[in-house]
Coordinates of C-alpha atoms in Angstrom, one line a residue:
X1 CA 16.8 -3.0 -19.8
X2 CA 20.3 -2.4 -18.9
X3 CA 21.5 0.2 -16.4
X4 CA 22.8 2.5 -19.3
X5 CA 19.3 2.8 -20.2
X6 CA 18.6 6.8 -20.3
X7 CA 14.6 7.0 -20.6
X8 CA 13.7 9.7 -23.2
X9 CA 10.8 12.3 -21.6
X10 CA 8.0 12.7 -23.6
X11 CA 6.5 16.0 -22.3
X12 CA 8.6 19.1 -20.4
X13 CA 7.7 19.1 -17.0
X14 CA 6.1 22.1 -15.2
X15 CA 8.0 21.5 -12.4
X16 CA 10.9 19.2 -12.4
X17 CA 12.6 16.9 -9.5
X18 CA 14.5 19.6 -7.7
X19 CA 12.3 22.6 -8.5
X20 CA 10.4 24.4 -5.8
X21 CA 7.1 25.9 -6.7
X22 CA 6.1 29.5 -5.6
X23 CA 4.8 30.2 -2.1
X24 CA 1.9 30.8 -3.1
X25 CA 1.1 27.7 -5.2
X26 CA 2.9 25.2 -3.4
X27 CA -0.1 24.5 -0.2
X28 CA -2.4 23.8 -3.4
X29 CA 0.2 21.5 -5.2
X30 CA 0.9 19.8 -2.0
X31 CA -2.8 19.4 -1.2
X32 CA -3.1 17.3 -4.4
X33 CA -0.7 14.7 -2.9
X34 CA -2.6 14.6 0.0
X35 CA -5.8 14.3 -1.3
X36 CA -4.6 11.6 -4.1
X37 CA -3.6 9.5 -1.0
X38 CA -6.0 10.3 1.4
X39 CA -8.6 7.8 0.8
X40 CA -6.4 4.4 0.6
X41 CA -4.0 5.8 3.4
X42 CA -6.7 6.4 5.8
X43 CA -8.5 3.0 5.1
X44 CA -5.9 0.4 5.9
X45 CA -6.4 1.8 9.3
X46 CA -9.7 1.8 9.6
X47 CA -10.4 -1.8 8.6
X48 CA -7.1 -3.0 11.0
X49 CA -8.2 -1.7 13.8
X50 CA -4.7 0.8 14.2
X51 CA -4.5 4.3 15.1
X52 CA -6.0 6.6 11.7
X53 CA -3.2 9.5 12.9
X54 CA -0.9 7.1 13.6
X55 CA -1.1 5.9 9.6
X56 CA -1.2 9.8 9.4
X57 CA 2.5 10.2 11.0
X58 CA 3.8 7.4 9.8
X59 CA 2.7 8.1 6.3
X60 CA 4.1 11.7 6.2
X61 CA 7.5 11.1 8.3
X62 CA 7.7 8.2 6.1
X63 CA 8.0 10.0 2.4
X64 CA 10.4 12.6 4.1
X65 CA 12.5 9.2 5.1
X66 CA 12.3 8.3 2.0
X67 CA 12.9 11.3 0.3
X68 CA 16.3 12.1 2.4
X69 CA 17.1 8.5 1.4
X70 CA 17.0 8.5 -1.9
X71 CA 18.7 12.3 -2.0
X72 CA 15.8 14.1 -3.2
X73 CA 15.7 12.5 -6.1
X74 CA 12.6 10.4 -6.7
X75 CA 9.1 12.3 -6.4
X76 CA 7.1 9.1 -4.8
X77 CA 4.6 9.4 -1.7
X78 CA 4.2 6.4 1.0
X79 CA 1.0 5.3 1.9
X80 CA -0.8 2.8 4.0
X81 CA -0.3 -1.1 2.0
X82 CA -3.3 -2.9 1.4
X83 CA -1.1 -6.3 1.1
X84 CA -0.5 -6.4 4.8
X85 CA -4.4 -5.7 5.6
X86 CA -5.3 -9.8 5.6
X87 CA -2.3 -10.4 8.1
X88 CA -2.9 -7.7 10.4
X89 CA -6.7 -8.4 11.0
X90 CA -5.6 -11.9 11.6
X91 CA -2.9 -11.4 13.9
X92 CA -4.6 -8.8 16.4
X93 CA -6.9 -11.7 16.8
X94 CA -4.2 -14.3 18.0
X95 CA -1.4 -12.5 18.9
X96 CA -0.3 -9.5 21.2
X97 CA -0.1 -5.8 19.6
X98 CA 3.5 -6.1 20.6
X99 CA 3.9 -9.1 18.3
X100 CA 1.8 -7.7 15.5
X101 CA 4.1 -4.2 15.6
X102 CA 7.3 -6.6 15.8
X103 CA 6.4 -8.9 12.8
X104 CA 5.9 -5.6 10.5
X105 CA 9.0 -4.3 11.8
X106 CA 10.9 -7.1 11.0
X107 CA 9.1 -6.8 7.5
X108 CA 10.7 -3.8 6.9
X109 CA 14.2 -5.0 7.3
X110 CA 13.4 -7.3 4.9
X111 CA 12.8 -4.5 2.5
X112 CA 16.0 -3.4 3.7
X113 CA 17.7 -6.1 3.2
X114 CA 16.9 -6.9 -0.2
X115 CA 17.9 -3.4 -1.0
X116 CA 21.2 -4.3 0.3
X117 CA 21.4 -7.3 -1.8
X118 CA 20.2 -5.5 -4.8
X119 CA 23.0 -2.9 -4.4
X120 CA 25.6 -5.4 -4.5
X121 CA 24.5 -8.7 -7.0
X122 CA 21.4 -6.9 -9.0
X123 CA 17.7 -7.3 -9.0
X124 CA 18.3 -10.5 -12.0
X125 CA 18.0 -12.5 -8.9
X126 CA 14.5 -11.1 -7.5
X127 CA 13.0 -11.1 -11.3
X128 CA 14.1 -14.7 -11.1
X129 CA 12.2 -15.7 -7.7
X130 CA 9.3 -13.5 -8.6
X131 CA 8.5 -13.4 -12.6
X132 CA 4.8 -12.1 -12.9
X133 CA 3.2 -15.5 -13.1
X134 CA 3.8 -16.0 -9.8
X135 CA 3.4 -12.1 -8.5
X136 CA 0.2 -11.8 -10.6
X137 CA -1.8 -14.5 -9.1
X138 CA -0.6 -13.8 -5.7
X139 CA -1.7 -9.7 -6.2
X140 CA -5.0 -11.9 -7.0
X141 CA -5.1 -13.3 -3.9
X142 CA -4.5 -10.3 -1.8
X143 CA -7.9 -8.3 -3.5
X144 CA -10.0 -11.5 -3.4
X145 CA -9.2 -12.4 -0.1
X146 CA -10.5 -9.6 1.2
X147 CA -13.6 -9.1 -0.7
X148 CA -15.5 -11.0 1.8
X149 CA -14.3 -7.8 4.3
X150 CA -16.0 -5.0 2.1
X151 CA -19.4 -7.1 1.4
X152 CA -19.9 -7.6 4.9
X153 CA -18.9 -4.0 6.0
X154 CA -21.4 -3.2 3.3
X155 CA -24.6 -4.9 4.1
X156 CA -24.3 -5.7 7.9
X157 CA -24.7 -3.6 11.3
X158 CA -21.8 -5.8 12.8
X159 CA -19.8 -6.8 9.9
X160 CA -17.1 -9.1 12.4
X161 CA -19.8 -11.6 13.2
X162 CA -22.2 -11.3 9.8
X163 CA -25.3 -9.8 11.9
X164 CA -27.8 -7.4 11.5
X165 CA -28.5 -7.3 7.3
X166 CA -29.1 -3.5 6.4
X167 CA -31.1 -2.8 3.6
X168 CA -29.9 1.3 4.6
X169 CA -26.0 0.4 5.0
X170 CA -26.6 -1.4 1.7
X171 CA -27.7 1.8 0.4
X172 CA -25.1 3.8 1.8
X173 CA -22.3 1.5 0.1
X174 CA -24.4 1.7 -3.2
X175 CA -24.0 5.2 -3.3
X176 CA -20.3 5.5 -2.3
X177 CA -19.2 3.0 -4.7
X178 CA -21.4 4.4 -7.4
X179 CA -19.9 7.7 -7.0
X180 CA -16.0 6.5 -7.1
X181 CA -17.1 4.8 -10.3
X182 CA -18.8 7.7 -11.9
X183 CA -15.3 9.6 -11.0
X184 CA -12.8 7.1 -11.8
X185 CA -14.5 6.6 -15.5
X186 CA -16.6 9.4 -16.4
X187 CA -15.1 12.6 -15.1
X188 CA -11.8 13.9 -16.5
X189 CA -8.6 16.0 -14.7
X190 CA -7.6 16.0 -11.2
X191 CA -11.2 14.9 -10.1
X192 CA -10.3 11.4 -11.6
X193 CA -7.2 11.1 -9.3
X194 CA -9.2 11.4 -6.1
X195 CA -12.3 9.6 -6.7
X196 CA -12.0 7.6 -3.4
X197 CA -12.4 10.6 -1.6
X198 CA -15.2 12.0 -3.3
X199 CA -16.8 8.8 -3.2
X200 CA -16.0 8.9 1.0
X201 CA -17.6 12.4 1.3
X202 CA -20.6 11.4 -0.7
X203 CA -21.3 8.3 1.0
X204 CA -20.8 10.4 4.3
X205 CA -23.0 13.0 3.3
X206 CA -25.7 10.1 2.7
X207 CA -24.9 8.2 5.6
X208 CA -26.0 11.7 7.6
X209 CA -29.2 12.2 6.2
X210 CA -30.2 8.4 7.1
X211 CA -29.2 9.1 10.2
X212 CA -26.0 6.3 10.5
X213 CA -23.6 9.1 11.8
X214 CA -22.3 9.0 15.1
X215 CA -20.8 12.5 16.1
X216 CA -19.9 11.8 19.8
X217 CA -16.4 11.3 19.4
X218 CA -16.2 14.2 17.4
X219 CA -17.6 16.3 20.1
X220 CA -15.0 15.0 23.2
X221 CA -12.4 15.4 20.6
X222 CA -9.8 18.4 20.8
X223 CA -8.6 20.4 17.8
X224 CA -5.0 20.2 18.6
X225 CA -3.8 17.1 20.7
X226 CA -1.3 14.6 20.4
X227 CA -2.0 12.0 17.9
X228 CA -2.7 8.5 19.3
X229 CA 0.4 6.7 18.5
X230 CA 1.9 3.4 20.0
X231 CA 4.5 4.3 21.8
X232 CA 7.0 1.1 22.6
X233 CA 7.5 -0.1 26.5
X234 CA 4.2 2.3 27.4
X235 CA 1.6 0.8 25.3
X236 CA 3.1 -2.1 24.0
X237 CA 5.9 -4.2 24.9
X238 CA 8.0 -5.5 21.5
X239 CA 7.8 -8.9 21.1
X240 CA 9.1 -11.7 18.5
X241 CA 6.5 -13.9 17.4
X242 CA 8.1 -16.2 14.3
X243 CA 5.4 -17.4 13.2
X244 CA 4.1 -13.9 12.7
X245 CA 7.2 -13.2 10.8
X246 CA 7.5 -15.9 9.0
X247 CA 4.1 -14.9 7.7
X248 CA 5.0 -11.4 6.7
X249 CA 8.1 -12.6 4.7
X250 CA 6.4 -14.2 1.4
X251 CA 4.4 -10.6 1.3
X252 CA 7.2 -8.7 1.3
X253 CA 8.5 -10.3 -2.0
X254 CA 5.3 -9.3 -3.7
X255 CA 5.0 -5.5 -2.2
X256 CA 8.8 -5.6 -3.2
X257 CA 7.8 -6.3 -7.1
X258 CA 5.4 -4.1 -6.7
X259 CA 7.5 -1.6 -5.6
X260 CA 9.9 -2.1 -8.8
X261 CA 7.2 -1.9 -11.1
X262 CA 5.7 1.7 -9.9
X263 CA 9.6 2.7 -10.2
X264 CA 9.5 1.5 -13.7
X265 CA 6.4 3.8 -14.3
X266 CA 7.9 6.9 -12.6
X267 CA 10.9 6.5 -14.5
X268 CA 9.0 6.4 -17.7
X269 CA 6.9 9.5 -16.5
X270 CA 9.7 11.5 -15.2
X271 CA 11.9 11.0 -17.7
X272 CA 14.9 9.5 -15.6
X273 CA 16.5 6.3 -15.0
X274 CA 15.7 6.3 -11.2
X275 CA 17.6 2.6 -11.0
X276 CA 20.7 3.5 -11.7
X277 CA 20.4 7.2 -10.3
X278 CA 20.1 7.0 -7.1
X279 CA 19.0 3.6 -7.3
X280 CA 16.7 0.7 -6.7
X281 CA 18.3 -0.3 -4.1
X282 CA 17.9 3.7 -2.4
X283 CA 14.2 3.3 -3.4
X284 CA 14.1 -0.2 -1.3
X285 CA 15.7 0.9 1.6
X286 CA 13.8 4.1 1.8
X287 CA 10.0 2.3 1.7
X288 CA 11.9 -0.4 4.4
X289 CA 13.0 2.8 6.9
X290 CA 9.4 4.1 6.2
X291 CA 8.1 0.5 7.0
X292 CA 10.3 0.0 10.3
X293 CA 9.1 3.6 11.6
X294 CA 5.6 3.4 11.0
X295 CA 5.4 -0.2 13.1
X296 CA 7.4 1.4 16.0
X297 CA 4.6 3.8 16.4
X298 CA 1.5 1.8 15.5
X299 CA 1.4 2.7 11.3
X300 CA 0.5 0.1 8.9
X301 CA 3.3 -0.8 6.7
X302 CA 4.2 2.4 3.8
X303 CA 4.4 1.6 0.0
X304 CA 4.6 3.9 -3.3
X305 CA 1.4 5.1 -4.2
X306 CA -0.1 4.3 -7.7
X307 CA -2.6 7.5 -7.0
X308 CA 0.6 10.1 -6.8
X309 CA 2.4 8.4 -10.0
X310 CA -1.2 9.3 -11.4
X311 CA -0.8 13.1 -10.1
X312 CA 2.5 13.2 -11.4
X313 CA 1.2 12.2 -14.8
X314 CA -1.6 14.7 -15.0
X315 CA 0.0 17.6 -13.3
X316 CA 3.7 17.3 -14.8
X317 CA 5.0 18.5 -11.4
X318 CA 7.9 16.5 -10.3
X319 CA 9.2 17.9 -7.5
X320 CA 10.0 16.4 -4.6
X321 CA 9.4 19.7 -2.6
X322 CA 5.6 19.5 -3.7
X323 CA 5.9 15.7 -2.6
X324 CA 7.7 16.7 0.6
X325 CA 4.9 19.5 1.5
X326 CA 2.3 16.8 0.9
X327 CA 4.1 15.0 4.0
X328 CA 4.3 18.0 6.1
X329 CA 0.7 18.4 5.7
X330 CA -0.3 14.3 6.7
X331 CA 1.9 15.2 9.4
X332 CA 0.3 18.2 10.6
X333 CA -3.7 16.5 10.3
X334 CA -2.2 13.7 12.5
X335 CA -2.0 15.9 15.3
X336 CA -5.4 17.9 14.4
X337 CA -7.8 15.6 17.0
X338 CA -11.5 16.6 15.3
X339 CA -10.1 15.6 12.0
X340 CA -9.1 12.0 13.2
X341 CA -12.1 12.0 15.4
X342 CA -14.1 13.0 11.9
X343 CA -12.5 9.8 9.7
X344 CA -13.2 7.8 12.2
X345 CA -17.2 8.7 12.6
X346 CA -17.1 7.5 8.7
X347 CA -19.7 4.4 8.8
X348 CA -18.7 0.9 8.4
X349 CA -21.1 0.9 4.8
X350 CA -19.1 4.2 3.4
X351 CA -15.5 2.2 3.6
X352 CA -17.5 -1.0 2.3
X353 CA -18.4 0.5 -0.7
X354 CA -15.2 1.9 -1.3
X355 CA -13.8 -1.1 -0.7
X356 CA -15.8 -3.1 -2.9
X357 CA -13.8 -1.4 -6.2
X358 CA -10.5 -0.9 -4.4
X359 CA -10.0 -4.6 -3.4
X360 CA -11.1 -5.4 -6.8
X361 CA -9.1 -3.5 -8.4
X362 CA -6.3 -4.7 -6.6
X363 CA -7.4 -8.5 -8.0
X364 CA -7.6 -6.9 -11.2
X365 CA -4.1 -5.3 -11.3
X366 CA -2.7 -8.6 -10.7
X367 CA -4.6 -10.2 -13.9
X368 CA -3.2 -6.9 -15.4
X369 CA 0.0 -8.0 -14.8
X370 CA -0.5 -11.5 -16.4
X371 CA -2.1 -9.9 -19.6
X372 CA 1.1 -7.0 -20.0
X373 CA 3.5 -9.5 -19.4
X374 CA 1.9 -11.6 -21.9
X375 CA 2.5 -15.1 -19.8
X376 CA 1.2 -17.9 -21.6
X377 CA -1.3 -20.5 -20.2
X378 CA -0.9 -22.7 -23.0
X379 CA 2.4 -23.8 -21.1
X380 CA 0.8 -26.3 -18.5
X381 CA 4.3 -24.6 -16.1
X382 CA 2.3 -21.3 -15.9
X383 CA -1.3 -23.1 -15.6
X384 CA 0.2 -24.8 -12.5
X385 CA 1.6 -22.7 -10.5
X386 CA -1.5 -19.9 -11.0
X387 CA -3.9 -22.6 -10.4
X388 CA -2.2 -23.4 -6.7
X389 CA -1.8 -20.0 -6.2
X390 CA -5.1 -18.7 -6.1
X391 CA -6.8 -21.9 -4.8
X392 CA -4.6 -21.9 -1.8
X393 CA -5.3 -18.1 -1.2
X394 CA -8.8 -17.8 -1.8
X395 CA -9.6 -21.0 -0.1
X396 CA -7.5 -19.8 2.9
X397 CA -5.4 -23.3 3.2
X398 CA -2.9 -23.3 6.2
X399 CA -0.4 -25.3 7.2
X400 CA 0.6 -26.5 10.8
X401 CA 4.2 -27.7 12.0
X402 CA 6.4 -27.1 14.9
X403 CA 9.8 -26.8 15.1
X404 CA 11.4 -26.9 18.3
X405 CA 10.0 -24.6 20.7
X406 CA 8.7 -23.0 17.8
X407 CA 4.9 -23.2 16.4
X408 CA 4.5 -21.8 12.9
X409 CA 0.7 -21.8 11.3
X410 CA 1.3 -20.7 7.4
X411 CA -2.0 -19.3 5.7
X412 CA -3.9 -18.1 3.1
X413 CA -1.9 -15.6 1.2
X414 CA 1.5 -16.2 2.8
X415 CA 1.3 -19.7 2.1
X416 CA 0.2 -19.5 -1.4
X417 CA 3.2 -17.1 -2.2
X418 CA 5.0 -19.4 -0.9
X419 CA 3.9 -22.4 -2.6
X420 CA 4.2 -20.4 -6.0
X421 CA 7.5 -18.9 -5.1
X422 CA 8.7 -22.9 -4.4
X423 CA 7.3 -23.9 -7.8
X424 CA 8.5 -21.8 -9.6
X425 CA 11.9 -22.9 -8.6
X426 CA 11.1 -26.1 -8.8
X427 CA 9.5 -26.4 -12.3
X428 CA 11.5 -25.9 -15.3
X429 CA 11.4 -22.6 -16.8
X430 CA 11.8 -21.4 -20.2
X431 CA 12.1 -17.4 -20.0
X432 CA 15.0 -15.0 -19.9
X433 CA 15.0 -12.1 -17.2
X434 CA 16.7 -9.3 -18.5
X435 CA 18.5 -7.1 -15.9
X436 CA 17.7 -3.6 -14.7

């Protein structure tokens, strides 16, 4: 498509971009946001180990980033990324928090970066490095790699060491997944926007009648305190780990696709040629700001949520004001101290069995991706570089090597994006990128 493109809208909007709703139907509107996100946003978190108000903040300062950013002009929420989940688990184990926050910093410069670049040669460049056969299997990668994570959170009483089989936790995550199912397939309207939450409430509610409920932090919590953050120089000291970095770098090339694509589906929804007005590279920039700020204070790194393009769809409310209240409000519940105290009483088989369908669904999107973009594995090109993609990720392969002072240990999915990113420069290719 070329940057003349003008998308035609298919339905009149309720509310469009720069409409503000009435007072007394804009805390409802907002709420839908909020809820739509909720779920994901809060379990990124919760498997990494950081701060659940932190993710809170950082989400909801975030999307107002983003929104001054890109002038008000593109209705998309931030939430917690799932792609960085694999990397942070694994680094907290081996490396400082300092290091960790550092590494997803510098991630988000990276984001910035390419915005830059983007504003200045085009994107032909980035659909170049990453066409979808190498973006699809590495997407792949990300949702199998962690399905070993939900399974264990589902069936055992210390899912870290693979201890204590539950036939009750295996309950508990039978019924929470069963419940986002029935709601993501069955049930119609806004209910099949937030079945994740549903599913967490259910699974919560059942978890409290077995008796798997722990309320005691609840109880020592305050309503109103300040939200636990990391604050740099008090409770961390920044440090550069390039190993950690180098890491982080592959990852942002595929969150940065999938970035473009949920821009290609707003524009289509909205009705507007967001790429050219106010621009990719604004949209880039913006989730890189959001990215840089939420690893200052402890956050997991932001993206564009699939679950708000979905709201947008259903709701034909476009403005960013709704979008922006939706922030105020993450904002607000980070500092409420019962309600973090509550998501983090949630038990270890309630975010298993959400997990289960979420990670899968994130290996599914990437097969998704294959099948839409119609790549063909009769070409043996495509059949190799998938097949090394997914073997190298799934089967966690790493790679060794110093440099100098320097010791860099490439893994799993970083490594595999890597490898497929090389290939398909190396290999020769057949198929024209057209330009945004």
């Amino acid at each position: 498509m070329t940057n003349e493109e003008i998308y035609e809208r298919t339905v009149e909007p309720i509310l469009d971009v720069h409409e503000k709703p009435k007072a007394n139907e804009w805390l409802l509107l907002s709420s839908q946001h909020l809820f739509a996100m909720f779920g994901a946003t809060v379990l990124v978190p919760f498997l990494t180990g950081l701060p659940v108000s932190a993710a809170l903040i950082a989400s909801g300062f975030g999307t107002l980033l983003y929104i001054l950013i890109t002038k008000g002009k593109i209705p998309a929420y931030l939430g917690s990324s799932f792609a960085f989940i694999t990397p942070i688990i694994v680094g907290l184990k081996t490396h400082s928090l300092g290091e960790m926050l550092m590494a997803l910093f510098m991630s988000g410069l990276m984001y910035v970066v390419i915005g830059i670049l983007i504003k200045f040669v085009g994107v032909n460049w980035l659909l170049k490095l990453l066409p979808p056969v190498v973006v699809g299997p590495v997407i792949m990668v990300i949702g199998l790699g962690l399905a070993p994570v939900a399974v264990n959170m589902a069936m055992y009483t210390n899912s870290g060491t693979m201890e204590g089989y539950s036939g009750k936790y295996l309950f508990i995550a039978f019924v929470t997944l069963l419940t986002v199912i029935i709601f993501s397939v069955m049930v119609k309207g806004f209910l099949s926007i937030i079945p994740v939450l549903i599913g967490i409430i259910t699974g919560y509610i059942t978890a409290l009648a077995l008796g798997v409920v722990d309320f005691s932090g609840i109880q020592k919590a305050r309503w109103f305190q300040l939200p636990d953050v990391h604050i740099p120089f008090v409770s961390y000291t920044p440090s550069f780990d390039w190993m950690l970095i180098f890491i982080m770098i592959p990852i942002v090339f595929v969150t940065v696709s999938e970035h473009i694509g949920h821009q290609v589906v707003i524009n289509k929804i909205v009705g507007r040629n967001f790429f050219k007005n106010p621009g990719l590279h604004r949209s880039l920039i913006g989730d890189g700001v959001s990215t840089m700020v939420a690893s200052i204070i402890g956050g997991p790194p932001s993206t564009t949520y699939g679950e708000n393009i979905g709201v947008l769809a259903i709701t034909r409310i476009y403005s960013v004001w709704v979008i922006g209240g939706a922030a105020v409000l993450a904002l607000i519940l980070g500092f409420v101290g019962k309600f973090t105290a509550l998501v983090s009483s949630i038990p270890t088989p309630v975010m298993g069995g959400v997990s289960i369908l979420l990670f899968g669904i994130i290996a599914s999107s990437g097969l998704r991706m294959l099948v839409e973009s119609k790549v063909d594995f009769g070409d043996k090109r495509n059949l190799v570089i998938a097949s090394v993609i997914l073997v190298l990720g799934i089967g966690k392969a790493h790679l060794d090597f110093s440099f100098g002072q320097i010791n860099l240990n490439i893994e799993g999915m970083a490594l595999a994006a890597l490898a497929g990113i090389l290939l398909n420069a190396i290999l020769p290719e057949s198929k024209v990128y057209e330009e945004y």
